[in-house]
Each structure stands twice: as structure tokens, then as C-alpha cells.
Amino acid sequence: MKIVIVGPGAIGLLLFSLLLRSKEEMWLLDKDEERAHRLKKNGIKVEGVSSLKAQNPKVTSDPKEVCDAVLWIICVKSYDTKNVIKRISDFVSSQALVLSLQNGVGNVELLSEAFGSQRVLVGVTNMGATLLDEGVVRHAGEGETVLGRLDGTMGAELRGIRELFQKSKIPLRLSKDPVGVLWSKLIINVGVNALSAITRLKNGRLIQFEGTRRILRDAITEAVKVAKRKRIKLIYDDMLAKAESVCEATADNISSMLADVLNRKKTEIDFLNGAIVRQGESLGIKTPVNELLVGLVKTIEASYSHEVSKS
């Protein structure tokens, strides 16, 4: 079985390294040709919960080289999904499956338009990963990965993916309602990511201060209202309690959005809190806290070169 991980970010590198345990043919697709060459030369290293090193990994920037892959796992930032589709659509075989393991909402719909809903899988992973350097990732925490189809149907191919993950010692669960799982994670991220990026606090600190704890709760409350109006079945009865427990369990982690801000990169704010604002507007639900968080994060992004530093 030939499998391609698209995107050399934290989750992409971690998943690539873990799936090598299956002994299947693993490839990493990078849009940057020069970086792809460096990754091939220098290898990929995982630290933390797992300690792994991939010497001479199969890395390419040419999707034609992996056109016979049976599974494409998309791990790029949500704002890159459209560009990825343009790059790979001519090379994904008609029999291949495409799995989105991305933050936020909207990615699966874009992929389904390009490849057909029966070939696209929705995935959510709770593994913690932080990119330390090019080709170096810290496995910050274990976590279950959940996947399924939008229409809830199961098939032999999904069981094949489950076996692949089991051989790689990655906890995996198949779900008939992956949208509920996706939205449940989205709502947690809505409470944590933007707030951590603005305050530059680790996850655990967000619930130690009354101000941030209140904002976290308000942002999540708005998101839950939107989900309920859309009749999405969330997997946790109390999303506020779950978000706070996630902050406690990942107390020393920095969120992916905070990592982007610290590295002066574009964030996924439009696909997290921004998605709640857009959905709220379409449903007539006010989301003032999420609107404020979106505005602040976008201001931070736009003003990297104007930050005041201590002289």
C-alpha cells in the first residue's frame, strides 16, 4: 500500500513517522522543492512521547511521483486546501481515498467537490504535535484519531485504514458521525486557540485567570449555539467542561495558533472562530466574542512588522 502525507507540518511529520511502523510505503509531499530535498537528506526526527528518526525518507515535491498512491492524507493548513487540490487533482487516481486531518470546517466540502464525497474521509486527531524545526517535531501527547464518511457509511476500505493505524500503534476509531466529532473539536479550538495566540499563554494558563477563563467560556457558548441550531450532534454533553479539561490535560502545550503567531505566520483563524462568526450570521445568531477574537488575531497577523520590542 502506497500512502502519501501532504504537508510537512507538525501533524504531517508526526503521522508520517508513526505510520512508517506499518512497513507500508510512505511518502511525504511538500510544495517546496528545496525543503523536500533537505528533508530527504537530513531525515525526520520525532521527540517527546515518541522517539523516532526516519533516515532517507521518501519525500517529493512532484505529485506525479506518487500518482499510484491509494491513500492521500491531507495535513496542510486550512487556508492551503484550495492550492493543494489544484496541485494534486490531476494525479490522484480514481480508486484512491483522500483523508482530511485538518483543523476547522470547510476542508471536507472542498475536497468532496474535487474528488467526490464517496472518496473523501473526515478525520480528527487528538495527538499533540509541535514543530520544533524543519523536519523536527515534538510528540506532545497521545490521542485518539477518529474518521469516517460524511454520509456515515462504512466499508472494507475504512477497515483497511484502521488496520494500518493499528499496525502503527496509533489509536483509531471509525465513526458514523464524523461531523459531530469534527465540530466538537472545532468548538474546543474556538475556545483555546485564538485566546492563547492573543495572550501568548500555554493552554493550561488560560483557565487559571478569571479574564481568560470567562472569554473562553463565552466563545464556546456562542459556538455551541451555532452547532445546536445546525442540529449537529456534539460528542460531549458539556463542551465547557470538556474544553477546560483539555486545557488541564495539555497544560504545557502551546496551541497551533500560538505557534503560528510566535513564528509570525498566517493563522487558521478564518476556519475556526471565523467559521463560527460566518455560520452565526447566516443563522441570525450573534457571536460578538468570536468576532472580537477574529479581529484581534487578524490585527496581530497584519502587524507583525510593527510590534513594539523592548530596547
Short mmCIF file of C-alpha atoms in Angstrom, two decimals:
data_model
loop_
_atom_site.label_atom_id
_atom_site.label_comp_id
_atom_site.label_asym_id
_atom_site.label_seq_id
_atom_site.Cartn_x
_atom_site.Cartn_y
_atom_site.Cartn_z
CA MET A 1 0.00 0.00 0.00
CA LYS A 2 1.37 3.38 -1.05
CA ILE A 3 0.36 6.28 1.19
CA VAL A 4 1.06 9.99 0.84
CA ILE A 5 1.10 12.55 3.63
CA VAL A 6 0.50 16.01 2.15
CA GLY A 7 2.20 18.73 4.18
CA PRO A 8 5.39 18.65 6.32
CA GLY A 9 3.88 20.45 9.33
CA ALA A 10 3.75 19.13 12.87
CA ILE A 11 0.92 16.60 12.40
CA GLY A 12 2.11 15.64 8.92
CA LEU A 13 5.63 14.81 10.10
CA LEU A 14 4.39 13.00 13.20
CA LEU A 15 1.87 10.91 11.28
CA PHE A 16 4.41 10.09 8.56
CA SER A 17 6.91 8.86 11.15
CA LEU A 18 4.36 6.83 13.12
CA LEU A 19 2.87 5.22 10.01
CA LEU A 20 6.33 4.01 8.96
CA ARG A 21 5.86 1.39 11.69
CA SER A 22 3.28 -0.29 9.47
CA LYS A 23 6.03 -1.16 6.96
CA GLU A 24 3.84 0.22 4.15
CA GLU A 25 5.33 2.53 1.50
CA MET A 26 5.11 6.02 2.98
CA TRP A 27 5.68 9.24 1.07
CA LEU A 28 5.68 12.90 2.14
CA LEU A 29 4.55 15.50 -0.41
CA ASP A 30 5.91 19.04 0.08
CA LYS A 31 5.06 22.04 -2.09
CA ASP A 32 8.59 23.41 -1.54
CA GLU A 33 11.10 21.59 -3.76
CA GLU A 34 14.20 22.80 -1.89
CA ARG A 35 12.76 21.86 1.50
CA ALA A 36 11.78 18.45 0.14
CA HIS A 37 15.43 17.86 -0.84
CA ARG A 38 16.62 18.91 2.63
CA LEU A 39 14.12 16.61 4.34
CA LYS A 40 15.29 13.70 2.19
CA LYS A 41 18.91 14.47 3.03
CA ASN A 42 18.58 15.27 6.74
CA GLY A 43 15.76 12.90 7.66
CA ILE A 44 12.81 13.43 10.00
CA LYS A 45 13.04 13.34 13.79
CA VAL A 46 10.32 12.92 16.42
CA GLU A 47 10.95 13.78 20.07
CA GLY A 48 8.79 13.64 23.19
CA VAL A 49 6.20 10.92 23.77
CA SER A 50 7.65 9.03 20.78
CA SER A 51 11.31 8.94 19.86
CA LEU A 52 11.70 8.21 16.16
CA LYS A 53 14.07 9.00 13.34
CA ALA A 54 13.35 8.47 9.65
CA GLN A 55 16.58 8.20 7.68
CA ASN A 56 16.37 8.79 3.92
CA PRO A 57 12.59 9.25 3.93
CA LYS A 58 10.66 9.25 0.68
CA VAL A 59 9.94 12.95 0.15
CA THR A 60 8.92 14.65 -3.08
CA SER A 61 7.54 17.94 -4.35
CA ASP A 62 6.18 16.31 -7.51
CA PRO A 63 2.69 14.79 -7.12
CA LYS A 64 3.21 12.82 -10.33
CA GLU A 65 5.78 10.72 -8.47
CA VAL A 66 3.07 9.40 -6.13
CA CYS A 67 0.16 9.18 -8.58
CA ASP A 68 -0.35 5.48 -7.79
CA ALA A 69 -0.95 6.09 -4.07
CA VAL A 70 -4.12 4.54 -2.63
CA LEU A 71 -4.46 6.96 0.27
CA TRP A 72 -3.73 10.70 0.40
CA ILE A 73 -3.76 12.20 3.90
CA ILE A 74 -4.13 15.98 3.81
CA CYS A 75 -2.36 17.68 6.73
CA VAL A 76 -1.93 21.23 5.43
CA LYS A 77 -3.34 24.39 7.00
CA SER A 78 -6.97 25.02 6.05
CA TYR A 79 -6.11 28.13 4.03
CA ASP A 80 -3.92 25.95 1.76
CA THR A 81 -6.59 23.37 0.90
CA LYS A 82 -7.62 25.00 -2.38
CA ASN A 83 -3.99 25.21 -3.53
CA VAL A 84 -3.39 21.58 -2.60
CA ILE A 85 -6.41 20.48 -4.64
CA LYS A 86 -5.05 22.35 -7.68
CA ARG A 87 -1.64 20.66 -7.27
CA ILE A 88 -2.78 17.07 -6.78
CA SER A 89 -6.17 16.71 -8.50
CA ASP A 90 -4.67 15.51 -11.81
CA PHE A 91 -2.59 12.88 -10.02
CA VAL A 92 -4.98 11.30 -7.52
CA SER A 93 -6.16 8.03 -9.05
CA SER A 94 -9.87 7.35 -9.39
CA GLN A 95 -9.55 4.50 -6.85
CA ALA A 96 -7.69 6.47 -4.20
CA LEU A 97 -9.14 7.77 -0.94
CA VAL A 98 -8.49 11.28 0.37
CA LEU A 99 -8.47 11.82 4.14
CA SER A 100 -8.60 15.30 5.67
CA LEU A 101 -6.85 15.58 9.04
CA GLN A 102 -7.13 19.35 9.33
CA ASN A 103 -8.40 21.92 11.78
CA GLY A 104 -11.61 23.83 11.22
CA VAL A 105 -14.55 23.29 8.89
CA GLY A 106 -14.92 23.62 5.13
CA ASN A 107 -11.99 21.44 4.05
CA VAL A 108 -14.01 18.27 3.52
CA GLU A 109 -16.57 20.11 1.40
CA LEU A 110 -13.81 21.46 -0.87
CA LEU A 111 -12.19 18.04 -1.19
CA SER A 112 -15.55 16.39 -1.88
CA GLU A 113 -16.22 18.82 -4.73
CA ALA A 114 -12.87 17.89 -6.26
CA PHE A 115 -12.77 14.13 -5.69
CA GLY A 116 -16.34 13.05 -4.90
CA SER A 117 -17.85 12.57 -1.46
CA GLN A 118 -17.51 8.77 -1.51
CA ARG A 119 -13.73 9.05 -1.85
CA VAL A 120 -13.25 11.69 0.86
CA LEU A 121 -12.93 10.87 4.55
CA VAL A 122 -13.38 13.22 7.51
CA GLY A 123 -10.70 12.86 10.16
CA VAL A 124 -9.95 14.38 13.55
CA THR A 125 -6.81 13.65 15.52
CA ASN A 126 -6.19 14.49 19.15
CA MET A 127 -2.48 13.73 19.01
CA GLY A 128 -0.42 16.68 20.22
CA ALA A 129 2.42 17.83 17.99
CA THR A 130 4.66 20.90 17.85
CA LEU A 131 7.05 21.72 15.03
CA LEU A 132 10.42 22.50 16.62
CA ASP A 133 12.45 22.97 13.46
CA GLU A 134 12.40 21.90 9.83
CA GLY A 135 11.92 18.12 9.93
CA VAL A 136 11.85 18.03 13.73
CA VAL A 137 8.61 17.58 15.66
CA ARG A 138 7.76 17.11 19.32
CA HIS A 139 5.12 14.47 20.00
CA ALA A 140 3.45 16.37 22.82
CA GLY A 141 0.70 13.93 23.71
CA GLU A 142 -1.09 10.73 22.80
CA GLY A 143 -4.62 10.95 21.49
CA GLU A 144 -7.26 9.11 19.53
CA THR A 145 -7.81 9.68 15.82
CA VAL A 146 -11.41 9.41 14.58
CA LEU A 147 -12.51 9.16 10.97
CA GLY A 148 -15.47 8.35 8.79
CA ARG A 149 -17.52 9.43 5.78
CA LEU A 150 -19.86 12.40 5.66
CA ASP A 151 -22.82 10.10 4.94
CA GLY A 152 -21.86 7.72 7.75
CA THR A 153 -21.36 4.67 5.53
CA MET A 154 -18.67 2.12 6.33
CA GLY A 155 -16.74 -0.13 4.00
CA ALA A 156 -13.83 -2.51 3.72
CA GLU A 157 -11.51 0.36 2.80
CA LEU A 158 -12.17 2.08 6.14
CA ARG A 159 -11.39 -1.13 7.99
CA GLY A 160 -8.18 -1.32 5.95
CA ILE A 161 -7.18 2.12 7.20
CA ARG A 162 -8.00 1.04 10.76
CA GLU A 163 -5.65 -1.92 10.37
CA LEU A 164 -2.96 0.42 9.00
CA PHE A 165 -3.22 2.62 12.09
CA GLN A 166 -3.34 -0.38 14.42
CA LYS A 167 -0.12 -1.75 12.91
CA SER A 168 1.41 1.67 13.52
CA LYS A 169 0.20 1.69 17.16
CA ILE A 170 -1.97 4.77 16.57
CA PRO A 171 -5.34 4.65 18.38
CA LEU A 172 -8.08 4.92 15.75
CA ARG A 173 -11.87 4.81 15.90
CA LEU A 174 -14.28 4.70 12.99
CA SER A 175 -17.37 6.87 13.37
CA LYS A 176 -20.71 7.06 11.57
CA ASP A 177 -20.95 10.71 12.60
CA PRO A 178 -17.54 12.27 11.95
CA VAL A 179 -19.13 15.71 11.50
CA GLY A 180 -20.16 15.69 15.16
CA VAL A 181 -16.58 14.76 16.09
CA LEU A 182 -15.18 17.48 13.81
CA TRP A 183 -17.45 20.16 15.27
CA SER A 184 -16.72 19.05 18.83
CA LYS A 185 -13.01 19.59 18.23
CA LEU A 186 -13.73 22.83 16.38
CA ILE A 187 -15.59 24.21 19.39
CA ILE A 188 -12.73 23.34 21.74
CA ASN A 189 -10.28 25.04 19.37
CA VAL A 190 -12.58 28.07 19.19
CA GLY A 191 -12.18 28.48 22.94
CA VAL A 192 -8.45 27.80 23.14
CA ASN A 193 -6.51 28.74 20.02
CA ALA A 194 -7.30 32.40 19.39
CA LEU A 195 -7.21 33.26 23.09
CA SER A 196 -3.81 31.61 23.52
CA ALA A 197 -2.47 33.38 20.41
CA ILE A 198 -3.60 36.77 21.73
CA THR A 199 -2.38 36.31 25.31
CA ARG A 200 0.64 34.13 24.42
CA LEU A 201 -0.27 31.76 27.22
CA LYS A 202 0.09 27.99 27.24
CA ASN A 203 -3.15 26.04 27.27
CA GLY A 204 -3.19 25.39 31.00
CA ARG A 205 -2.78 29.06 31.89
CA LEU A 206 -5.97 30.05 30.06
CA ILE A 207 -8.17 28.63 32.82
CA GLN A 208 -6.04 29.96 35.68
CA PHE A 209 -7.04 33.59 35.11
CA GLU A 210 -10.63 34.75 35.54
CA GLY A 211 -10.49 37.02 32.48
CA THR A 212 -9.30 34.41 30.00
CA ARG A 213 -11.48 31.70 31.54
CA ARG A 214 -14.57 33.87 31.07
CA ILE A 215 -13.70 34.70 27.45
CA LEU A 216 -13.02 31.03 26.71
CA ARG A 217 -16.44 30.09 28.09
CA ASP A 218 -18.23 32.87 26.19
CA ALA A 219 -16.60 31.92 22.87
CA ILE A 220 -17.56 28.28 23.34
CA THR A 221 -21.12 29.14 24.40
CA GLU A 222 -21.61 31.05 21.15
CA ALA A 223 -20.18 28.16 19.10
CA VAL A 224 -22.41 25.61 20.82
CA LYS A 225 -25.49 27.75 19.99
CA VAL A 226 -24.49 27.68 16.33
CA ALA A 227 -23.91 23.91 16.36
CA LYS A 228 -27.26 23.24 18.02
CA ARG A 229 -29.10 25.44 15.52
CA LYS A 230 -27.44 23.41 12.74
CA ARG A 231 -28.61 20.24 14.52
CA ILE A 232 -25.08 18.91 14.84
CA LYS A 233 -24.81 16.22 17.48
CA LEU A 234 -21.78 17.07 19.61
CA ILE A 235 -19.98 14.17 21.27
CA TYR A 236 -19.67 15.87 24.68
CA ASP A 237 -22.69 16.85 26.76
CA ASP A 238 -20.81 19.72 28.41
CA MET A 239 -18.47 21.41 25.92
CA LEU A 240 -17.32 23.98 28.50
CA ALA A 241 -16.19 21.29 30.94
CA LYS A 242 -14.54 19.35 28.11
CA ALA A 243 -12.60 22.39 26.88
CA GLU A 244 -11.35 23.13 30.39
CA SER A 245 -10.32 19.50 30.87
CA VAL A 246 -8.41 19.67 27.57
CA CYS A 247 -6.59 22.77 28.84
CA GLU A 248 -5.65 20.87 32.00
CA ALA A 249 -4.55 17.75 30.10
CA THR A 250 -2.42 19.83 27.69
CA ALA A 251 -1.31 22.41 30.25
CA ASP A 252 2.26 22.70 28.96
CA ASN A 253 1.32 22.74 25.27
CA ILE A 254 1.15 25.80 23.09
CA SER A 255 -1.73 25.81 20.62
CA SER A 256 -1.09 25.63 16.89
CA MET A 257 -2.32 29.21 16.51
CA LEU A 258 0.05 30.49 19.17
CA ALA A 259 2.87 28.63 17.41
CA ASP A 260 1.91 30.41 14.17
CA VAL A 261 1.90 33.81 15.87
CA LEU A 262 5.25 33.19 17.57
CA ASN A 263 6.68 32.28 14.15
CA ARG A 264 4.95 35.28 12.53
CA LYS A 265 2.93 33.05 10.20
CA LYS A 266 -0.60 33.17 8.88
CA THR A 267 -3.11 31.55 11.24
CA GLU A 268 -6.24 29.46 10.68
CA ILE A 269 -8.48 31.98 12.44
CA ASP A 270 -10.87 32.18 9.45
CA PHE A 271 -11.56 28.44 9.68
CA LEU A 272 -12.02 28.34 13.46
CA ASN A 273 -13.58 31.37 15.17
CA GLY A 274 -14.19 32.92 11.76
CA ALA A 275 -16.30 29.91 10.77
CA ILE A 276 -18.47 30.39 13.86
CA VAL A 277 -18.97 34.07 13.00
CA ARG A 278 -19.98 33.28 9.39
CA GLN A 279 -22.29 30.44 10.39
CA GLY A 280 -23.80 32.61 13.11
CA GLU A 281 -24.53 35.41 10.65
CA SER A 282 -26.28 33.01 8.27
CA LEU A 283 -28.42 31.67 11.12
CA GLY A 284 -29.18 35.00 12.77
CA ILE A 285 -27.11 34.17 15.87
CA LYS A 286 -24.94 36.92 17.34
CA THR A 287 -21.32 35.93 18.08
CA PRO A 288 -19.67 39.10 19.48
CA VAL A 289 -16.91 37.33 21.44
CA ASN A 290 -15.81 35.30 18.43
CA GLU A 291 -15.97 38.42 16.24
CA LEU A 292 -13.67 40.20 18.69
CA LEU A 293 -11.21 37.28 18.78
CA VAL A 294 -11.12 37.16 14.97
CA GLY A 295 -10.45 40.88 14.78
CA LEU A 296 -7.62 40.74 17.31
CA VAL A 297 -5.87 37.76 15.72
CA LYS A 298 -6.15 39.32 12.26
CA THR A 299 -4.64 42.52 13.65
CA ILE A 300 -1.75 40.56 15.14
CA GLU A 301 -1.17 38.87 11.77
CA ALA A 302 -1.23 42.16 9.89
CA SER A 303 1.09 43.95 12.33
CA TYR A 304 4.00 41.52 12.79
CA SER A 305 6.42 44.10 11.38
CA HIS A 306 5.06 46.82 13.70
CA GLU A 307 5.40 45.04 17.03
CA VAL A 308 6.95 47.07 19.83
CA SER A 309 10.06 45.44 21.27
CA LYS A 310 11.91 46.27 24.44
CA SER A 311 15.01 48.26 23.56
#
